[in-house]
CSV table of C-alpha atoms in Angstrom, one decimal:
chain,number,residue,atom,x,y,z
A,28,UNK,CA,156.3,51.6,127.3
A,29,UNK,CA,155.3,55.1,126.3
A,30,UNK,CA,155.2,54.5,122.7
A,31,UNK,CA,153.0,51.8,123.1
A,32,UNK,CA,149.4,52.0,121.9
A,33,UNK,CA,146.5,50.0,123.9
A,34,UNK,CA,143.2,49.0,122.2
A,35,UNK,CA,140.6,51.5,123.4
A,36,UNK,CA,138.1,47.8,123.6
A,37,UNK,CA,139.7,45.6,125.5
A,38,UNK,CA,143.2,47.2,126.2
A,39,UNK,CA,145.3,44.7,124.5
A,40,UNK,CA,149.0,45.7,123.1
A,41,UNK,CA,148.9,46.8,119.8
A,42,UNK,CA,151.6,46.4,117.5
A,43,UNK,CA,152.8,49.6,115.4
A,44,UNK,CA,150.8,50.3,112.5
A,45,UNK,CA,147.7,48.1,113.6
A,46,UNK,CA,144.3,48.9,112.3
A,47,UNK,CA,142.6,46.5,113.8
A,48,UNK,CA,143.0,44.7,117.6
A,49,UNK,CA,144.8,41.1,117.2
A,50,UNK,CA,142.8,40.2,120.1
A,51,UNK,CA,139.2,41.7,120.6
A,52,UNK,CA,138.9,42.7,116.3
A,53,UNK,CA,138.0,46.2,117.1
A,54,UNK,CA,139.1,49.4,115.2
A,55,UNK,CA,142.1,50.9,116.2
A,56,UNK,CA,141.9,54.0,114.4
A,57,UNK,CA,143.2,57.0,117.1
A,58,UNK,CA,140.0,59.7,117.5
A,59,UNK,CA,139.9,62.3,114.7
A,60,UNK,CA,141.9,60.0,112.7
A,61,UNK,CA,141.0,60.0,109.2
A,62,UNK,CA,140.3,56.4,108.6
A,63,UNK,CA,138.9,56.4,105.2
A,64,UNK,CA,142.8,57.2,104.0
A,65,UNK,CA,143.5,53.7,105.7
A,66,UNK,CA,140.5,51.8,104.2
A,67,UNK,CA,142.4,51.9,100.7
A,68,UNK,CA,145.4,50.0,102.2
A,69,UNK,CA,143.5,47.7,105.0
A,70,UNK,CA,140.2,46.9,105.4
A,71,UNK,CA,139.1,47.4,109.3
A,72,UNK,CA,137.3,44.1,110.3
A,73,UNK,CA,134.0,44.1,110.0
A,74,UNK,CA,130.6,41.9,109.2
A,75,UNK,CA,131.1,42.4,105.8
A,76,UNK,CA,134.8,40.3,105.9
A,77,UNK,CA,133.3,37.8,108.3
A,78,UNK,CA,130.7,36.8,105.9
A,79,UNK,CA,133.1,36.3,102.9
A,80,UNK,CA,134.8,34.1,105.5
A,81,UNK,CA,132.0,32.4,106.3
A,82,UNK,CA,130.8,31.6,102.6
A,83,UNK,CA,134.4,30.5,101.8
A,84,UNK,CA,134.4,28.0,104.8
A,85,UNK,CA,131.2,26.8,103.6
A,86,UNK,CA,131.0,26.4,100.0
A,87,UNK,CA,128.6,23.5,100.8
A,88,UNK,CA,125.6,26.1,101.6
A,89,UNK,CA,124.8,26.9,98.2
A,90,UNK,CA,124.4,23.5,97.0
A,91,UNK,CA,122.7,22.7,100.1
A,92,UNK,CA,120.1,25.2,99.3
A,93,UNK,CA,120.0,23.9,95.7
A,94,UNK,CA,118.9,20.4,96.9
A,95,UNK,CA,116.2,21.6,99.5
A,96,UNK,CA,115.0,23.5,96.7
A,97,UNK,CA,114.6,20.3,94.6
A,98,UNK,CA,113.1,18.4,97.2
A,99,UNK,CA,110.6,21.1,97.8
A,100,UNK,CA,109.6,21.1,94.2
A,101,UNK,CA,109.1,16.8,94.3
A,102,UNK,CA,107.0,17.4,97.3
A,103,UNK,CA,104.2,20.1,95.7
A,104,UNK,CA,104.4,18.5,92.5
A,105,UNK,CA,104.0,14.7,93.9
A,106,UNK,CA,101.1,15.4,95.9
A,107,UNK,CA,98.6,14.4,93.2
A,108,UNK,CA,100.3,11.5,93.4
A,109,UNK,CA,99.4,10.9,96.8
A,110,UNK,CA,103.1,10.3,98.0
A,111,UNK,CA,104.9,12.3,101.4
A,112,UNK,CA,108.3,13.2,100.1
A,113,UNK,CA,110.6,13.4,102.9
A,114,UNK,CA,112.6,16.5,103.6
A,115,UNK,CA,115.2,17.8,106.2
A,116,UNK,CA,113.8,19.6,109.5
A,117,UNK,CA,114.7,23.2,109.7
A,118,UNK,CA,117.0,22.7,112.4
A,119,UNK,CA,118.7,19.9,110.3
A,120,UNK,CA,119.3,22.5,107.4
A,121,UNK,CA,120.3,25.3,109.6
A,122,UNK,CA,122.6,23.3,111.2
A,123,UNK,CA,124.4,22.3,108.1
A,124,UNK,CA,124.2,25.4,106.2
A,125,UNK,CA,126.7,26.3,109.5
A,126,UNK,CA,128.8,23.3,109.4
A,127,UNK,CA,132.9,23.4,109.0
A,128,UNK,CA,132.6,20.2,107.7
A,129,UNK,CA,129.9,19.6,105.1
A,130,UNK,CA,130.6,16.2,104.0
A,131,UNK,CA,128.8,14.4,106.6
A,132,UNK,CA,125.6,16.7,105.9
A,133,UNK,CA,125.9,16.3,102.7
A,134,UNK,CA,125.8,12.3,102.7
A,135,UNK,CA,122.4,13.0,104.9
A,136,UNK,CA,120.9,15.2,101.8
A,137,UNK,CA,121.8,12.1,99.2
A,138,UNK,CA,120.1,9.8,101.7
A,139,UNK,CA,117.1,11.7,101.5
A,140,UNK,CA,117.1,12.3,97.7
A,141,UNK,CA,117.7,8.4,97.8
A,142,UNK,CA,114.2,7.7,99.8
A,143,UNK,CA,112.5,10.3,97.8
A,144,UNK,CA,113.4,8.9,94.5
A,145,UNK,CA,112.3,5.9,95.7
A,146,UNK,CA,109.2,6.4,96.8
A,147,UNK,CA,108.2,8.4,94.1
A,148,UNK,CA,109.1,5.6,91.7
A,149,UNK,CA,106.6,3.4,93.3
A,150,UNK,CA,103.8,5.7,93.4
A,151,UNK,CA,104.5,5.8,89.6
A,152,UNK,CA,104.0,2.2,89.7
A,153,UNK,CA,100.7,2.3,91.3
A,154,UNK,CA,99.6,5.6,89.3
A,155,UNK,CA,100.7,3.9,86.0
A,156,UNK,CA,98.2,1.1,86.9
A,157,UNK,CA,95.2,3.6,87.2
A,158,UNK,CA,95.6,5.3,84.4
A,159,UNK,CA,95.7,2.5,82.3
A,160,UNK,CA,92.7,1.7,83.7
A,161,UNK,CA,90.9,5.1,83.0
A,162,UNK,CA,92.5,5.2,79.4
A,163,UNK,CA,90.8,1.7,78.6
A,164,UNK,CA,87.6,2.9,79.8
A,165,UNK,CA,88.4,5.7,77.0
A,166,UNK,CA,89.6,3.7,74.7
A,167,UNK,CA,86.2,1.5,75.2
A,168,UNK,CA,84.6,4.4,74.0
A,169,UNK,CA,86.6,4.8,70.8
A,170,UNK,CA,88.2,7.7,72.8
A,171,UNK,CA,92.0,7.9,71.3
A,172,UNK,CA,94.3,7.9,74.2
A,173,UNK,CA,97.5,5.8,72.3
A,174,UNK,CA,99.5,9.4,73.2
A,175,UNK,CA,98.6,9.3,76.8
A,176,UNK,CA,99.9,5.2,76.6
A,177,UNK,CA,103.1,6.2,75.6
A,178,UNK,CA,103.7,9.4,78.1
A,179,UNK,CA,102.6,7.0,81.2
A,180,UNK,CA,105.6,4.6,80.0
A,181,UNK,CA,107.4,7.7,79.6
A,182,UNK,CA,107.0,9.0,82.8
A,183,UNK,CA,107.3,5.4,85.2
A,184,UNK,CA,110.8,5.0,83.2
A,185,UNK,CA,111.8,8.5,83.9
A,186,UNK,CA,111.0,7.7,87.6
A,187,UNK,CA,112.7,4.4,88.1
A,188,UNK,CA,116.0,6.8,86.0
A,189,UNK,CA,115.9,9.0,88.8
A,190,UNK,CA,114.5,12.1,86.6
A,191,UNK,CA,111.9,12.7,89.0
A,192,UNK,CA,111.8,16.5,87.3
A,193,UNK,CA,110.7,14.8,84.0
A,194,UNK,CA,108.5,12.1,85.2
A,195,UNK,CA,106.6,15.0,87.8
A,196,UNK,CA,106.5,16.8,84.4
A,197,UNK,CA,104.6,14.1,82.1
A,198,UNK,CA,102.6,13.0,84.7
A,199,UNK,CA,101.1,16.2,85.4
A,200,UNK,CA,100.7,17.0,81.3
A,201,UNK,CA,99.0,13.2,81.0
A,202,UNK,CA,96.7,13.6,83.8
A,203,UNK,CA,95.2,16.7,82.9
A,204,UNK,CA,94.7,15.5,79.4
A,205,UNK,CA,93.2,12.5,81.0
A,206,UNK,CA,90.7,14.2,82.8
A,207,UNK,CA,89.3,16.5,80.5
A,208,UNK,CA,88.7,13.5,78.4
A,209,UNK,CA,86.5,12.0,81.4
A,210,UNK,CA,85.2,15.0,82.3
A,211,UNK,CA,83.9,15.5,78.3
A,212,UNK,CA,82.7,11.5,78.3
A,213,UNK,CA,81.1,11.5,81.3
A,214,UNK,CA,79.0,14.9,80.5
A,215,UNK,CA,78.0,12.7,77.5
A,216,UNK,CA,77.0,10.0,80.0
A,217,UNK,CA,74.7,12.2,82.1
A,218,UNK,CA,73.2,13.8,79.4
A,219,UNK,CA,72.7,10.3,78.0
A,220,UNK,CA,71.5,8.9,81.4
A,221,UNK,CA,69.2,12.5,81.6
A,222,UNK,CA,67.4,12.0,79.0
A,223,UNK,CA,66.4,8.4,79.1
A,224,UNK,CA,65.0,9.3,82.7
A,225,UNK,CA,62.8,11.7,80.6
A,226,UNK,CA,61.5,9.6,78.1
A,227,UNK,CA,60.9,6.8,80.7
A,228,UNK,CA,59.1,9.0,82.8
A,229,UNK,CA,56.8,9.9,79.3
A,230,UNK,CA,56.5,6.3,78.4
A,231,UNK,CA,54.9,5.4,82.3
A,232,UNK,CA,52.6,8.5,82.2
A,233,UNK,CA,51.8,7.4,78.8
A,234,UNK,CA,52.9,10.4,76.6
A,235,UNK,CA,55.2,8.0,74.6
A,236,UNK,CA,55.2,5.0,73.1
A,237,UNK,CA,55.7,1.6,75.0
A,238,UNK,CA,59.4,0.9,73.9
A,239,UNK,CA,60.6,4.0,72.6
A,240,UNK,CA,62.8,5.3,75.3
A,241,UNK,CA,64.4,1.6,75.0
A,242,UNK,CA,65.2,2.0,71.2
A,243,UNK,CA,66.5,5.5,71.8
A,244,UNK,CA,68.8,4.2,74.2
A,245,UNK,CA,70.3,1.2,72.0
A,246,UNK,CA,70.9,4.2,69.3
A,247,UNK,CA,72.5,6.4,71.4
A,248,UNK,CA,75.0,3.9,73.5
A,249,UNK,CA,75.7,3.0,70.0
A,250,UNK,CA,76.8,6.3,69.3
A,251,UNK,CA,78.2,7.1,72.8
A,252,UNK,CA,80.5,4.0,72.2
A,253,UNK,CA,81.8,5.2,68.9
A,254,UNK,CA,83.5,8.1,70.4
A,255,UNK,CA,81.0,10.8,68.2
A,256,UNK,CA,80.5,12.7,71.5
A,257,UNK,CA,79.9,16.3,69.6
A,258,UNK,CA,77.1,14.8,67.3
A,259,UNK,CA,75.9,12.5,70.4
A,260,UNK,CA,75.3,16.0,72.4
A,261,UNK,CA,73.3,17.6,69.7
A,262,UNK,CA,71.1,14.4,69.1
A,263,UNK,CA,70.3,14.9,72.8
A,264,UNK,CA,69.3,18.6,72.9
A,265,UNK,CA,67.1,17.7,69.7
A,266,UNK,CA,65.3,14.5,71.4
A,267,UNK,CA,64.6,16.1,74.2
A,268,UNK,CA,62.8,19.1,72.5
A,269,UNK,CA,60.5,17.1,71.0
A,270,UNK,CA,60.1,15.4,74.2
A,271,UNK,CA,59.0,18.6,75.3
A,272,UNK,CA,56.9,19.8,72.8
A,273,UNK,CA,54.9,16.7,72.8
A,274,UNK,CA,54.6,16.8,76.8
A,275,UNK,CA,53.3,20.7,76.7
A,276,UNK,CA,50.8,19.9,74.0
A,277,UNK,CA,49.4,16.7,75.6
A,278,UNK,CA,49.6,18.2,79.2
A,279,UNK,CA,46.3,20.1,79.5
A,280,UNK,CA,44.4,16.8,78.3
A,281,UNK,CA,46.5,14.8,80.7
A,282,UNK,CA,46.0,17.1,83.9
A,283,UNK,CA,42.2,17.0,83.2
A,284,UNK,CA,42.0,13.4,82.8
A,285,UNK,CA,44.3,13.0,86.4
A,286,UNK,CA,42.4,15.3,87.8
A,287,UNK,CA,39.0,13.4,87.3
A,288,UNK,CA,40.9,10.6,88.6
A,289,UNK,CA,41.5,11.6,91.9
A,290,UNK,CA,38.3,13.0,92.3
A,291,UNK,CA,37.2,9.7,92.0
A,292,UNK,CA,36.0,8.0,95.5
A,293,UNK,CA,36.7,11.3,97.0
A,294,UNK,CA,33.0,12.3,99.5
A,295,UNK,CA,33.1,15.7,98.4
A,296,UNK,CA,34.0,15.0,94.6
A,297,UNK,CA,37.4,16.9,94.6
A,298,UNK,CA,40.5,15.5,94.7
A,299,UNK,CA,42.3,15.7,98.0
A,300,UNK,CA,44.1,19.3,98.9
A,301,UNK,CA,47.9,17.5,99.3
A,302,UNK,CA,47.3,16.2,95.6
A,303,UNK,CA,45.3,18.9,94.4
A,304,UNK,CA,48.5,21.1,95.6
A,305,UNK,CA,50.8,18.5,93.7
A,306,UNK,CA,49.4,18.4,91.0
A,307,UNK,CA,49.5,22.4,90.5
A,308,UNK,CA,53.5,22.4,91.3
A,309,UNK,CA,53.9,19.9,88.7
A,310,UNK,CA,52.2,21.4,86.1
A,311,UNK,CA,53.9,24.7,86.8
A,312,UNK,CA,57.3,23.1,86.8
A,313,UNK,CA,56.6,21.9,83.2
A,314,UNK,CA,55.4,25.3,82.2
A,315,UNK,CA,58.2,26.7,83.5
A,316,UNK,CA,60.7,25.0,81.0
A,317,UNK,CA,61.5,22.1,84.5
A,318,UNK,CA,59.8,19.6,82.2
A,319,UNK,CA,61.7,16.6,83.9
A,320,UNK,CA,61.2,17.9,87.1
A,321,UNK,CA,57.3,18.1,86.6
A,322,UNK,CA,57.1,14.8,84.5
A,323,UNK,CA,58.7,13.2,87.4
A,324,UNK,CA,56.5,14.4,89.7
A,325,UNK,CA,53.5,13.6,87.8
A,326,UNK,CA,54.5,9.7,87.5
A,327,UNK,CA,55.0,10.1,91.5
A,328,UNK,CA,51.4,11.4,92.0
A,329,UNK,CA,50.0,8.9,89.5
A,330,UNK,CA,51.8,6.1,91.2
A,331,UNK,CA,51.3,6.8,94.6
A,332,UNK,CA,47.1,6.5,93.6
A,333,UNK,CA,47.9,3.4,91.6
A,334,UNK,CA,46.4,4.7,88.2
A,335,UNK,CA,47.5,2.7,85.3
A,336,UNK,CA,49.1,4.7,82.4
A,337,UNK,CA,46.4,3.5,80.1
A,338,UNK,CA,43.5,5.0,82.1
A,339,UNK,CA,45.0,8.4,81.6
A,340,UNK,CA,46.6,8.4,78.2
A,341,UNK,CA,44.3,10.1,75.8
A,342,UNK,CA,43.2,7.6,72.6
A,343,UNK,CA,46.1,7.8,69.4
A,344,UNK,CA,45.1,8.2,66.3
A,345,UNK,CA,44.5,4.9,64.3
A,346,UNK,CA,43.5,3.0,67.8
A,347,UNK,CA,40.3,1.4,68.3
A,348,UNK,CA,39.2,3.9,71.0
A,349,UNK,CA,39.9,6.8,68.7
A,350,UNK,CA,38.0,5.4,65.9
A,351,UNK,CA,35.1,5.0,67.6
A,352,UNK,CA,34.8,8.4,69.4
């Protein structure tokens, strides 16, 4: 029993020429003894053997990860959509990243891949019949959107194939498209909408002509409609300076004329200080390049007092009234 040699760790028998303790794993290199010499020959055990173990016992892992990964990258790009993708709970993955045997984990991965496809595929379904309704509202404004048509068909039969990578993919590339192209036509819109408020404000104060803010809407919704959106925005900024022009040259005529109007009936002569005040702020706002802001506040004032546009307009040239002043 002399010859024998003990492990240091647990004090096990070692047999002759062990490096390593059959029962506890510990080193059983002597003190002083020049283990790197061994290291060539046997490898002591250590972390770095277990985890090679452990990765060969678990080849599943990797895939594992692969598939998370996937379903991470449905969720974020679905969201738009307005679909939850379901995923594994962390203590789900962790425990089958550890499993001996993967196979049942792995039939628990395909199941969710199964409801995620699916539900994706129907939130294609309903996203496909919104969009088709946006394009046509494009298309009614001679908007081309045939490309778009043909990627939303794309991407709902990519979906129902279960390539949810491609159908994520077109979907995001039609929507953004999509957008801008609402975002362009409805900035046409406003400016549209804009200035008709304008003129309409003009025509009530009187500084148009009955009418004319109708006939400039039926030409310009005739050119909205025709899809001429770059020609439609510079018709626009050119109406509307000579809206502008004509309202600063016929303001100071105007103001005076209002003014003597609302002096009217007063006791002391002068209109009343809230007006008086009102009428100042709107005049500035027009001087000020806010000409729809003062307009608008102008057809407020005047309205409020009950004045009739014709009792304020100053006399056009050719009319009775201007003839015979």
């Amino acid at each position: 029993m002399a010859g024998l040699r003990t492990c240091r760790t647990c004090g096990a028998v070692l047999p002759s020429g062990t490096l390593a303790c059959p029962a506890c794993g510990a080193s059983t290199d002597p003190p002083g003894g020049s283990r790197g010499a061994r290291e060539g020959t046997a490898p002591a055990a250590g972390s770095a053997p277990r985890r090679a173990a452990s990765t060969t016992e678990n080849p599943f892992a990797t895939e594992l990860n692969r598939r998370l990964a996937r379903l991470a990258q449905w969720s974020e790009a679905a969201e738009p959509l307005g679909v939850g993708v379901p995923h594994l709970p962390a203590w789900a993955q962790e425990a089958a990243a550890r499993a001996r045997s993967p196979e049942p984990w792995a039939e628990v991965v395909r199941a969710v891949e199964r409801l995620a496809q699916r539900r994706i595929a129907e939130a294609f379904d309903r996203w496909e019949e919104r969009t088709n309704s946006r394009i046509g509202r494009l298309e009614a404004y001679s908007v081309d959107s045939r490309l778009e048509h043909s990627q939303v068909e794309d991407a709902v039969h990519a979906a129902r194939l279960g390539d949810i990578a491609q159908a994520l993919a077109t979907f995001q590339q039609v929507d953004r498209v999509v957008s801008l192209k609402e975002r362009h036509l409805d900035q046409a819109r406003g400016d549209l909408e804009h200035l008709l408020a304008f003129l309409r404000d003009l025509e009530a104060l009187g500084l148009v002509d009955p009418g004319e803010p109708a006939e400039v809407a039926t030409e310009l919704e005739r050119e909205l409609r025709t899809g001429r959106l770059a020609s439609l925005k510079q018709r626009l900024r050119l109406l509307r300076s000579r809206a502008v022009t004509r309202t600063t040259e016929a303001l100071p005529e105007y103001v005076a004329r209002l003014g003597d109007r609302l002096a009217t009936g007063r006791p002391s002569g002068a209109p009343a200080e809230a007006e008086t005040r009102e009428l100042a702020v709107a005049v500035r706002s027009v001087l000020d390049g806010r000409a729809e802001e003062g307009i608008r506040r102008l057809r407020a004032l005047t309205e409020a007092r009950g004045l009739a546009r014709s009792s304020l307009a100053a006399p056009r040239a050719g009319s009775p009234s201007a003839e015979g002043s």
